Coordinates of C-alpha atoms and ligand atoms in Angstrom, one line a residue:
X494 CA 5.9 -26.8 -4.5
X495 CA 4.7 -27.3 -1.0
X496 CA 1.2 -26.8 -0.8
X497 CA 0.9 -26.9 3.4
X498 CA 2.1 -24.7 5.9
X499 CA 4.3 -26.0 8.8
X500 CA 3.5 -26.4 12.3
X501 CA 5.3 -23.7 13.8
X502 CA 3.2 -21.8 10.9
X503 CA 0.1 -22.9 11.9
X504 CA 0.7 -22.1 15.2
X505 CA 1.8 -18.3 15.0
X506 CA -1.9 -18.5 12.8
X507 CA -3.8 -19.9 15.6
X508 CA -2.4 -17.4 18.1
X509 CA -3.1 -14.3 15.7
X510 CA -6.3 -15.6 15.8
X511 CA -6.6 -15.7 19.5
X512 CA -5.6 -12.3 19.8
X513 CA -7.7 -11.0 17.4
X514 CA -10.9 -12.5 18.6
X515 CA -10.4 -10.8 21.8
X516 CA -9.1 -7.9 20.7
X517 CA -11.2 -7.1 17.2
X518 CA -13.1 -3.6 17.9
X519 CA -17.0 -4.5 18.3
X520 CA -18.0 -2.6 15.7
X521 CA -15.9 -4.4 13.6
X522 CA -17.1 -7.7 14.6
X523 CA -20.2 -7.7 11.9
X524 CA -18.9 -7.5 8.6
X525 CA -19.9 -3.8 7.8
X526 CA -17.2 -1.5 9.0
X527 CA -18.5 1.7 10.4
X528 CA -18.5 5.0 9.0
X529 CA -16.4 7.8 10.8
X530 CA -17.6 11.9 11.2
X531 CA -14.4 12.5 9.4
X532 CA -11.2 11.3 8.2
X533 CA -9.7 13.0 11.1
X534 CA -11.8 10.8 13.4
X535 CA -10.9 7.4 11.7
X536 CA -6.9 8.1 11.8
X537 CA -7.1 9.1 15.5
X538 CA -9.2 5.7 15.8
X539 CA -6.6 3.9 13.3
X540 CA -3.5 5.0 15.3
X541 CA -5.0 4.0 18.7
X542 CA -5.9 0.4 16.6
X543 CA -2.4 0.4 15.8
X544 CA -0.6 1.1 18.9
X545 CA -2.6 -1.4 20.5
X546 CA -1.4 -4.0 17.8
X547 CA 2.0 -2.8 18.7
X548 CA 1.8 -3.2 22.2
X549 CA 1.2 -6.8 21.4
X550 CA 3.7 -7.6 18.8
X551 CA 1.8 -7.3 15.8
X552 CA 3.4 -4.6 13.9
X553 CA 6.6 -4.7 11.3
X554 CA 6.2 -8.2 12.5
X555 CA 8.8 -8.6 9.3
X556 CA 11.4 -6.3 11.3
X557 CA 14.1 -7.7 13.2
X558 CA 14.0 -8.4 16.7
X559 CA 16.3 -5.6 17.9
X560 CA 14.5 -2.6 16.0
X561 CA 11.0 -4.4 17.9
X562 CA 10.1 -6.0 15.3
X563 CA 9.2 -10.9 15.2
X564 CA 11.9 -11.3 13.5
X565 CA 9.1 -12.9 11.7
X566 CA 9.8 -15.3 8.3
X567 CA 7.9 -14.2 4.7
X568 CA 5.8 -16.9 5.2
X569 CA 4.7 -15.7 8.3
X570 CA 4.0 -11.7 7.4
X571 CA 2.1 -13.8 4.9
X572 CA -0.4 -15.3 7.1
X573 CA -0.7 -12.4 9.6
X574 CA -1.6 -10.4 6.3
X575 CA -4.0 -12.6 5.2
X576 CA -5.4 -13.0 8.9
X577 CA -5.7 -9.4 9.5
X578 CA -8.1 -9.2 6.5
X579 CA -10.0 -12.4 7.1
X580 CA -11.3 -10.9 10.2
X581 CA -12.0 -8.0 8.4
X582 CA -9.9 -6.3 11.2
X583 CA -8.8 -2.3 10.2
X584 CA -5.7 -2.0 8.6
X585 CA -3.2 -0.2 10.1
X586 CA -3.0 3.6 9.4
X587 CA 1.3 4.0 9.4
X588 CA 1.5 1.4 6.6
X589 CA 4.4 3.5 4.8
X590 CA 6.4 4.1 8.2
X591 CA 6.2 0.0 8.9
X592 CA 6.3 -1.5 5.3
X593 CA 8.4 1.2 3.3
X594 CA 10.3 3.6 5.6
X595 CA 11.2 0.9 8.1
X596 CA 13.0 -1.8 6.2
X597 CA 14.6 1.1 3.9
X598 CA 16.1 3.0 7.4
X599 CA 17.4 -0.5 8.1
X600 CA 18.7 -1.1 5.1
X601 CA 20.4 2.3 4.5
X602 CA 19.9 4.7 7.3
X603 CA 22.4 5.7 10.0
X604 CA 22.2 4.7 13.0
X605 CA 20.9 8.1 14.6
X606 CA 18.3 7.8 12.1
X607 CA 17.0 4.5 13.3
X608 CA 17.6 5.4 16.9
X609 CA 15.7 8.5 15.9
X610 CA 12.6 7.2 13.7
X611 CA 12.3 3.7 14.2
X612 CA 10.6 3.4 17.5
X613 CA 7.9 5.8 17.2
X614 CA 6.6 4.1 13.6
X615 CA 5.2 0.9 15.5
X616 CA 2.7 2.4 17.4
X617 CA 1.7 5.1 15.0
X618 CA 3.3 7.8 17.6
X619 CA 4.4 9.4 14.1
X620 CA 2.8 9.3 10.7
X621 CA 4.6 9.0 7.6
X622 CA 3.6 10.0 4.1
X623 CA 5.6 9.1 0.6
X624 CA 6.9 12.6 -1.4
X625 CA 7.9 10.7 -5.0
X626 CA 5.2 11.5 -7.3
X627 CA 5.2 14.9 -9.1
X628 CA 2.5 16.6 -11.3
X629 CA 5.0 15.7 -14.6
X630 CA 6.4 12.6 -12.6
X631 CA 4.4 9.2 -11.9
X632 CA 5.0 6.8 -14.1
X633 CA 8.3 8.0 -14.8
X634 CA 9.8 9.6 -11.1
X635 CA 13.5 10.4 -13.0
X636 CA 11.7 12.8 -14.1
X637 CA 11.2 15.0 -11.3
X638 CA 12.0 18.6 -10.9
X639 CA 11.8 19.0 -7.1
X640 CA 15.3 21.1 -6.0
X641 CA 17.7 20.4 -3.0
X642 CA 20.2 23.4 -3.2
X643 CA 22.6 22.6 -1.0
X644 CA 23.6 24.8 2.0
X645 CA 26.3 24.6 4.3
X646 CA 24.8 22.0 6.9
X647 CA 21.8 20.3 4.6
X648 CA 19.6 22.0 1.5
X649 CA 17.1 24.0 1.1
X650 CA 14.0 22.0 -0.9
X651 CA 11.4 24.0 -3.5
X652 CA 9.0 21.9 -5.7
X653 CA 5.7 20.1 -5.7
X654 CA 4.5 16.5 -4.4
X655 CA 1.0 15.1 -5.5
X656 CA -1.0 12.4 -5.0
X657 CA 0.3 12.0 -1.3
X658 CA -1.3 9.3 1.1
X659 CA -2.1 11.0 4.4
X660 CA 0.4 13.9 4.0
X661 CA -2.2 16.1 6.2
X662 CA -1.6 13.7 9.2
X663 CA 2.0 12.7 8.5
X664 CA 4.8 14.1 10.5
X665 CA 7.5 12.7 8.7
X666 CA 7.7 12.4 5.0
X667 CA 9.9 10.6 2.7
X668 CA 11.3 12.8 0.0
X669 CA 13.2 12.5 -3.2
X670 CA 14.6 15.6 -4.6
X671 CA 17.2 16.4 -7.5
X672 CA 20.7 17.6 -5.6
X673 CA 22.5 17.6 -8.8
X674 CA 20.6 19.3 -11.7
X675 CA 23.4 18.6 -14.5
X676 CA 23.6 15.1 -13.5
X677 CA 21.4 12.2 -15.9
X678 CA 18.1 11.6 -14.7
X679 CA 18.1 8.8 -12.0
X680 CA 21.7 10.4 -11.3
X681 CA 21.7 13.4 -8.8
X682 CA 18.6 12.1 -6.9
X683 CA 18.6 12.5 -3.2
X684 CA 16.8 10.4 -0.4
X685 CA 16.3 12.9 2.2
X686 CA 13.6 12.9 5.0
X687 CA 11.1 16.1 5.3
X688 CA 9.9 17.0 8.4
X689 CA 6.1 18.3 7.6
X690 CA 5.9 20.8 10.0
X691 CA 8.8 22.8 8.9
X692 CA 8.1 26.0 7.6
X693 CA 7.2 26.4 3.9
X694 CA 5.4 22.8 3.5
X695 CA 2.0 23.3 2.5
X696 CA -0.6 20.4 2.5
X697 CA -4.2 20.5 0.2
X698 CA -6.2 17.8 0.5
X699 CA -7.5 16.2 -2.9
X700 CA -11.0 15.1 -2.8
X701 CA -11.4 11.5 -4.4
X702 CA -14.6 10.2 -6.0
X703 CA -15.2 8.1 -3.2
X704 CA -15.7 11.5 -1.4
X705 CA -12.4 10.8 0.9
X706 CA -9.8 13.1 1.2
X707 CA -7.0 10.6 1.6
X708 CA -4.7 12.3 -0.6
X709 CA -3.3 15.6 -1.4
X710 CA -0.8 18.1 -3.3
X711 CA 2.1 19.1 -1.4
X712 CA 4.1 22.2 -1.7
X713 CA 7.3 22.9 -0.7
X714 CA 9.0 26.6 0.0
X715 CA 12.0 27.0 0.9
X716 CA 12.4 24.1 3.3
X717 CA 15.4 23.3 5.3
X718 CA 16.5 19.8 5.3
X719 CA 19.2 19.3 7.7
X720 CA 22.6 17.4 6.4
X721 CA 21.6 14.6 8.7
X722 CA 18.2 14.0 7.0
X723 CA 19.7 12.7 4.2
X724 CA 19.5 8.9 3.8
X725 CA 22.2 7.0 1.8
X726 CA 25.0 8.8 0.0
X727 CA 23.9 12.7 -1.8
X728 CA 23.4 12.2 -5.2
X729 CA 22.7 8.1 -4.6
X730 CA 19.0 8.5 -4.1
X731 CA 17.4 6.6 -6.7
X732 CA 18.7 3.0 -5.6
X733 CA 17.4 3.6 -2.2
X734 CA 14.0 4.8 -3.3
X735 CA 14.3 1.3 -5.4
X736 CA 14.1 -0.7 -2.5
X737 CA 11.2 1.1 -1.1
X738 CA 9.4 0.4 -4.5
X739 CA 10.4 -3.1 -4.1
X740 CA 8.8 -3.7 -0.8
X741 CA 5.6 -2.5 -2.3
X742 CA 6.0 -5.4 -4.6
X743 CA 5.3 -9.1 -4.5
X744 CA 2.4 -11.1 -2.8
X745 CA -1.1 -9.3 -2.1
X746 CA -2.2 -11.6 0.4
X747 CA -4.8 -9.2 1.7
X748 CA -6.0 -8.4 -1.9
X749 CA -6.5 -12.3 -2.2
X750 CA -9.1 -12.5 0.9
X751 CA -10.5 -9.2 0.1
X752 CA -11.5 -10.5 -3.1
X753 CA -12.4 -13.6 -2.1
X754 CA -14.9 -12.5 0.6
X755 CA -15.8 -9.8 -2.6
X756 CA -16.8 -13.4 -4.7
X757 CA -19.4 -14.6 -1.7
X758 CA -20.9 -10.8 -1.8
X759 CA -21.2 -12.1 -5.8
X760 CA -23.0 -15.3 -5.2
X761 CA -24.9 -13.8 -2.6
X762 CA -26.4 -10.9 -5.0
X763 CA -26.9 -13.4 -7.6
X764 CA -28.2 -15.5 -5.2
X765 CA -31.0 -12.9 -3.6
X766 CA -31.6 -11.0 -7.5
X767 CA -31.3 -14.1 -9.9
X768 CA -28.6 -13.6 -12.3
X769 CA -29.0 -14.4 -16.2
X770 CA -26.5 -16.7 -17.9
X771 CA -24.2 -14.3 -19.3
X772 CA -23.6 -13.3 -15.6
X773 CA -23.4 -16.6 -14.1
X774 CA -20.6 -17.4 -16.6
X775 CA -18.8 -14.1 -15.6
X776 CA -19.1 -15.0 -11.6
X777 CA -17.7 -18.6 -12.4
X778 CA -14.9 -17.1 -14.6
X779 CA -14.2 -14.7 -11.1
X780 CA -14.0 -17.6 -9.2
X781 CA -11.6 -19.0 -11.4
X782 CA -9.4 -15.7 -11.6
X783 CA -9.5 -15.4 -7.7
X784 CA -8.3 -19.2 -7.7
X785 CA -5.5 -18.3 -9.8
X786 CA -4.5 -14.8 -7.4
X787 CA -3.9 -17.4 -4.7
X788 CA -1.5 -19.9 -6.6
X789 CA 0.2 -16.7 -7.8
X790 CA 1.0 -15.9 -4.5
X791 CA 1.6 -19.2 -3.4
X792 CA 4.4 -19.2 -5.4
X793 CA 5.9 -15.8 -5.4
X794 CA 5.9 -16.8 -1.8
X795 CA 8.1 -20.0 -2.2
X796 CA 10.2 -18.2 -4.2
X797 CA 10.7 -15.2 -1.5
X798 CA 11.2 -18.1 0.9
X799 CA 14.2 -19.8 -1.0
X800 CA 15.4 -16.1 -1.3
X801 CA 15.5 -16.0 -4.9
X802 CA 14.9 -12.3 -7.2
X803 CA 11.2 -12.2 -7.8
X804 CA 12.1 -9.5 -11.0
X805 CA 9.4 -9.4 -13.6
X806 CA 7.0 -11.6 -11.2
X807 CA 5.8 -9.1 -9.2
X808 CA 4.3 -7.1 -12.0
X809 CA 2.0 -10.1 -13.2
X810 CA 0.8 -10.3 -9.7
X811 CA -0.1 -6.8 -9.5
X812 CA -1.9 -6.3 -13.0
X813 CA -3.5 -9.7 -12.7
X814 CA -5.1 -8.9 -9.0
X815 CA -5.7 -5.0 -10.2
X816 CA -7.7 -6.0 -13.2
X817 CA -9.5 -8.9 -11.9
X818 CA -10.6 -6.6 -9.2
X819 CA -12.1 -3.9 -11.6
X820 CA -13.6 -7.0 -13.4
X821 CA -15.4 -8.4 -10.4
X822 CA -16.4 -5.2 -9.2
X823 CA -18.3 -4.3 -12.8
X824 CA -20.0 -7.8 -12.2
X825 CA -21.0 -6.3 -8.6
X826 CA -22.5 -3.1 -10.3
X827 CA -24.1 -5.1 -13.0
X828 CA -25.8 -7.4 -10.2
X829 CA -26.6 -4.3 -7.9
X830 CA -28.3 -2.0 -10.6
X831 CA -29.6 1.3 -10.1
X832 CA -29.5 0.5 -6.8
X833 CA -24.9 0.5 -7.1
X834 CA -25.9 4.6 -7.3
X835 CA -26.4 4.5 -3.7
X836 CA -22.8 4.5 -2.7
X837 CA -23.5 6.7 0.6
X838 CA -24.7 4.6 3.7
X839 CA -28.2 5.5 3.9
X840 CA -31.6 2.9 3.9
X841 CA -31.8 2.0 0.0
X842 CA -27.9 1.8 -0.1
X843 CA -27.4 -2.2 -0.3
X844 CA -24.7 -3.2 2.2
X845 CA -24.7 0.3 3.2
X846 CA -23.5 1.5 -0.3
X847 CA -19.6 -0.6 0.5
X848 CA -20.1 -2.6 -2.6
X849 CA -20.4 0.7 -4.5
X850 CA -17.6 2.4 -2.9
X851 CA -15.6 -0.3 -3.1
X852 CA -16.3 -0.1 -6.8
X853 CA -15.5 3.3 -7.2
X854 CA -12.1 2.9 -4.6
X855 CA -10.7 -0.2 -7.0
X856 CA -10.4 2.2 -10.0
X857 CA -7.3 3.2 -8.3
X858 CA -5.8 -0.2 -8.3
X859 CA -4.8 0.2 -12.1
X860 CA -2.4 3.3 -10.9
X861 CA -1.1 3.0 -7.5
X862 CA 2.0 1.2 -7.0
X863 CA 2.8 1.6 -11.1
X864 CA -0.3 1.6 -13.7
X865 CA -1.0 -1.4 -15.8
X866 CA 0.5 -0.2 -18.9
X867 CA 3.6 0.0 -17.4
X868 CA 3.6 -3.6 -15.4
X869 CA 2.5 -4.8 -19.3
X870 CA 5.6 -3.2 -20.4
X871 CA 7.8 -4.6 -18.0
X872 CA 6.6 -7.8 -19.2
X873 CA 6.7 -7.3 -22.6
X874 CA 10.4 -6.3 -22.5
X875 CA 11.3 -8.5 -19.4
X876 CA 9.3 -11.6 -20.1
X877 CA 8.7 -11.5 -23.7
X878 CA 11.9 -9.8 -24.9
X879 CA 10.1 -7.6 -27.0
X880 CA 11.7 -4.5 -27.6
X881 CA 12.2 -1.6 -25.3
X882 CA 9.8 1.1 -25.1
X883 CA 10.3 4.8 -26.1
Ligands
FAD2096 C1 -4.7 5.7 -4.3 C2 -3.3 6.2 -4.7 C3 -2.4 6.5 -3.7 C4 -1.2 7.1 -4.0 N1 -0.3 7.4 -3.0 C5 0.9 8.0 -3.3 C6 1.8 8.4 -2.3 O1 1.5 8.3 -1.1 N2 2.9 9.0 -2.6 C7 3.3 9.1 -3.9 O2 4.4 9.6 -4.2 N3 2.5 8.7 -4.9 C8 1.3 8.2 -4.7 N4 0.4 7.8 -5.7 C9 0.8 8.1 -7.1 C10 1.1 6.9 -8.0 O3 2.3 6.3 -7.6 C11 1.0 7.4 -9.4 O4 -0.4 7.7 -9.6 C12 1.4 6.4 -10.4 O5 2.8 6.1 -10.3 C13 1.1 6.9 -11.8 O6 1.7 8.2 -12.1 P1 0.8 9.4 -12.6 O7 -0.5 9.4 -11.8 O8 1.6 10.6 -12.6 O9 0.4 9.0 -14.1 P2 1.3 9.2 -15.4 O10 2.7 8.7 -15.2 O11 1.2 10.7 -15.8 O12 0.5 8.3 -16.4 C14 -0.6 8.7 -17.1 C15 -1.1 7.6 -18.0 O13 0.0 7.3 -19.0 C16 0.4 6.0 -19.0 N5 1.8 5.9 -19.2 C17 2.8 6.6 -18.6 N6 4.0 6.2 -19.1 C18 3.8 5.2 -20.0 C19 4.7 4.4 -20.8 N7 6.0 4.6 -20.8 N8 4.1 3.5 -21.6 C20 2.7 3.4 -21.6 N9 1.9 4.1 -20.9 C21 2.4 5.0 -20.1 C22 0.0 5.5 -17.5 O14 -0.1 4.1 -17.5 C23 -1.3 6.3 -17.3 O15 -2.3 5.6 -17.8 C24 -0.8 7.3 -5.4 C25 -1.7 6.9 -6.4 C26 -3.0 6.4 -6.0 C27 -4.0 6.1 -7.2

């Protein structure tokens, strides 16, 4: 294992750097992010952040050159993930156009498609949102019920979508919908992309217990998909929503700095409140944990560098990191109080109440992108051989 980064490496660092500390919004500049009106307000702030990453090169840095992306190596979208959160800079808003929708039109997509979609997800001049889960389909997304009757020049989609990022801002959304009702579960899946503001797609906001209203429900009536909105072959859906899963998968570079700048708000609490000895202990074994996150992805990274299948990897990363998260942040509570009640910005709030929204944002790491008993079982029957499931 190579502990060091190259030259060339070091290099793109230092000039990400650059840029961002001439370009880091001023509000941005002192640690506390601030707080929008709205959510409406911080997208339209997020997309004009993004487009002006974009017009400098910053964004689906991973793509290839010719679809505007670096060309840039995995050990590079590395760093600029983990610079982006080291200077605490916003993340940007279209992350399921750049990181998901992006590599999966390359991959798969025609080429009017790309031609089509490709451009305008850089600079955020169109949202994306992700239609897979279904009320009775998470964990398990064969499962879903959502129906693409065919018509003569595309199909006509009824069903439900839940738990959808951004839906109410997206104009685009990626769908998967069952074409072939008599085939096998994963069989007689179709990839096919929904415009949101066709007629009969109805967006409700979901209000989260961080008081957000990130995600939503959405229903869908009778909506025509046209024939050239399908991605991949009809029917052939499920191996192409695969590799979008799988680039939501692997290192968590921006979950390591996040966490590690979430250890010096620790020691700084303990620090300023005294902490007794059974918390001491916990904050050292943090420290430990967060040491581990970074070897973790140190070498899922070599391993994406020599190409080779990360497989059953990429699910220890992500319960590890999700569960040491919702450790740490107890430890945060514990240290905060009475006063971790105070989650809305306001003058007893410490930190302007982010430590406790933070808190209450990290349950969700333990679902999104698949829950922890299901990475566990992937391990179980993947690493440990133990037998399958039922
Ligand atoms: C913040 C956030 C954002 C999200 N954004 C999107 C989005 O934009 N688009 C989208 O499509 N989805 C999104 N999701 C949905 C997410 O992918 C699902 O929540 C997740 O896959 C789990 O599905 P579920 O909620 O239906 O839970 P279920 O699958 O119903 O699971 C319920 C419980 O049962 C357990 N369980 C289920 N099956 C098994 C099993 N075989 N063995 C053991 N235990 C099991 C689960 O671990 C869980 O604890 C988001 C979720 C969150 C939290």
């Amino acid at each position: 294992m190579d502990l060091s980064f190259s030259p060339a490496e070091e290099s793109f660092r230092a000039e990400l750097r650059g840029w961002l500390a001439e370009h880091l919004p001023d509000a941005w500049r002192g640690g506390e992010p601030p707080e929008f009106a709205s959510l409406a307000d911080e997208v339209a702030f997020l997309r004009d952040w993004q487009r002006r990453l974009a017009e400098a090169g910053w964004v689906g840095i991973h793509w290839p050159r010719e679809y505007g992306g670096r060309g840039a190596s995995v050990v590079e979208h590395y760093i600029f993930q983990e610079e982006i959160a080291a200077a605490r800079a916003p993340e940007i808003i279209n992350r399921i156009g750049v990181n998901l929708v992006g590599p999966t039109l390359i991959a798969h997509g025609t080429d009017a498609q790309r031609r089509r979609f490709l451009p305008k997800i850089l600079a955020a001049e169109e949202l994306w949102c992700q239609l897979f889960s279904e009320p009775g389909a998470g964990s398990d997304l064969t499962a879903l019920r959502t129906r693409a009757e065919p018509t003569s020049d595309g199909w006509v989609v009824n069903g439900q979508k839940v738990w959808t990022s951004y839906a109410q801002f997206a104009r685009w959304g990626i769908l998967l919908a069952r074409t072939d009702p008599e085939a096998p579960k994963a069989k007689g899946i179709s990839y096919l992309i929904c415009d949101m503001q066709a007629p009969g797609v109805t967006v409700r906001p979901l209000r989260q217990m961080t008081g957000s209203e990130e995600f939503n429900e959405v229903f869908l009536e009778d909506v025509v998909v046209p024939r050239e909105h399908l991605v991949g072959r009809e029917h052939e859906g499920w191996a192409i929503a695969n590799t979008t899963l799988a680039h939501e998968r692997g290192t968590s570079p921006r979950q390591l700095v996040i966490h590690r700048m979430l250890l010096q708000d620790l020691l700084r609490l303990a620090r300023e409140g005294g902490a007794d000895p059974v918390l001491r202990q916990r904050i050292a074994q943090h420290f430990l944990e967060v040491e581990i996150t970074r070897l973790n992805n140190w070498r899922t990274l070599t391993r994406l560098q020599k190409r080779l299948p990360l497989g059953a990897e990429s699910s220890f990363i992500k319960l590890f990191w999700s569960e040491m998260s919702q450790r740490m942040h107890e430890t945060v509570m514990a240290l905060l109080g009475p006063r971790g009640l105070c989650w809305q910005p306001g003058p007893y709030a410490p930190a302007g109440g982010r430590l406790a929204r933070s808190y209450l944002y990290y349950r969700a790491a333990s679902l999104f992108a698949g829950t922890s008993e299901i990475q566990r079982n992937i391990l179980a029957e993947r690493v440990l051989g133990l037998p399958r499931s039922r």
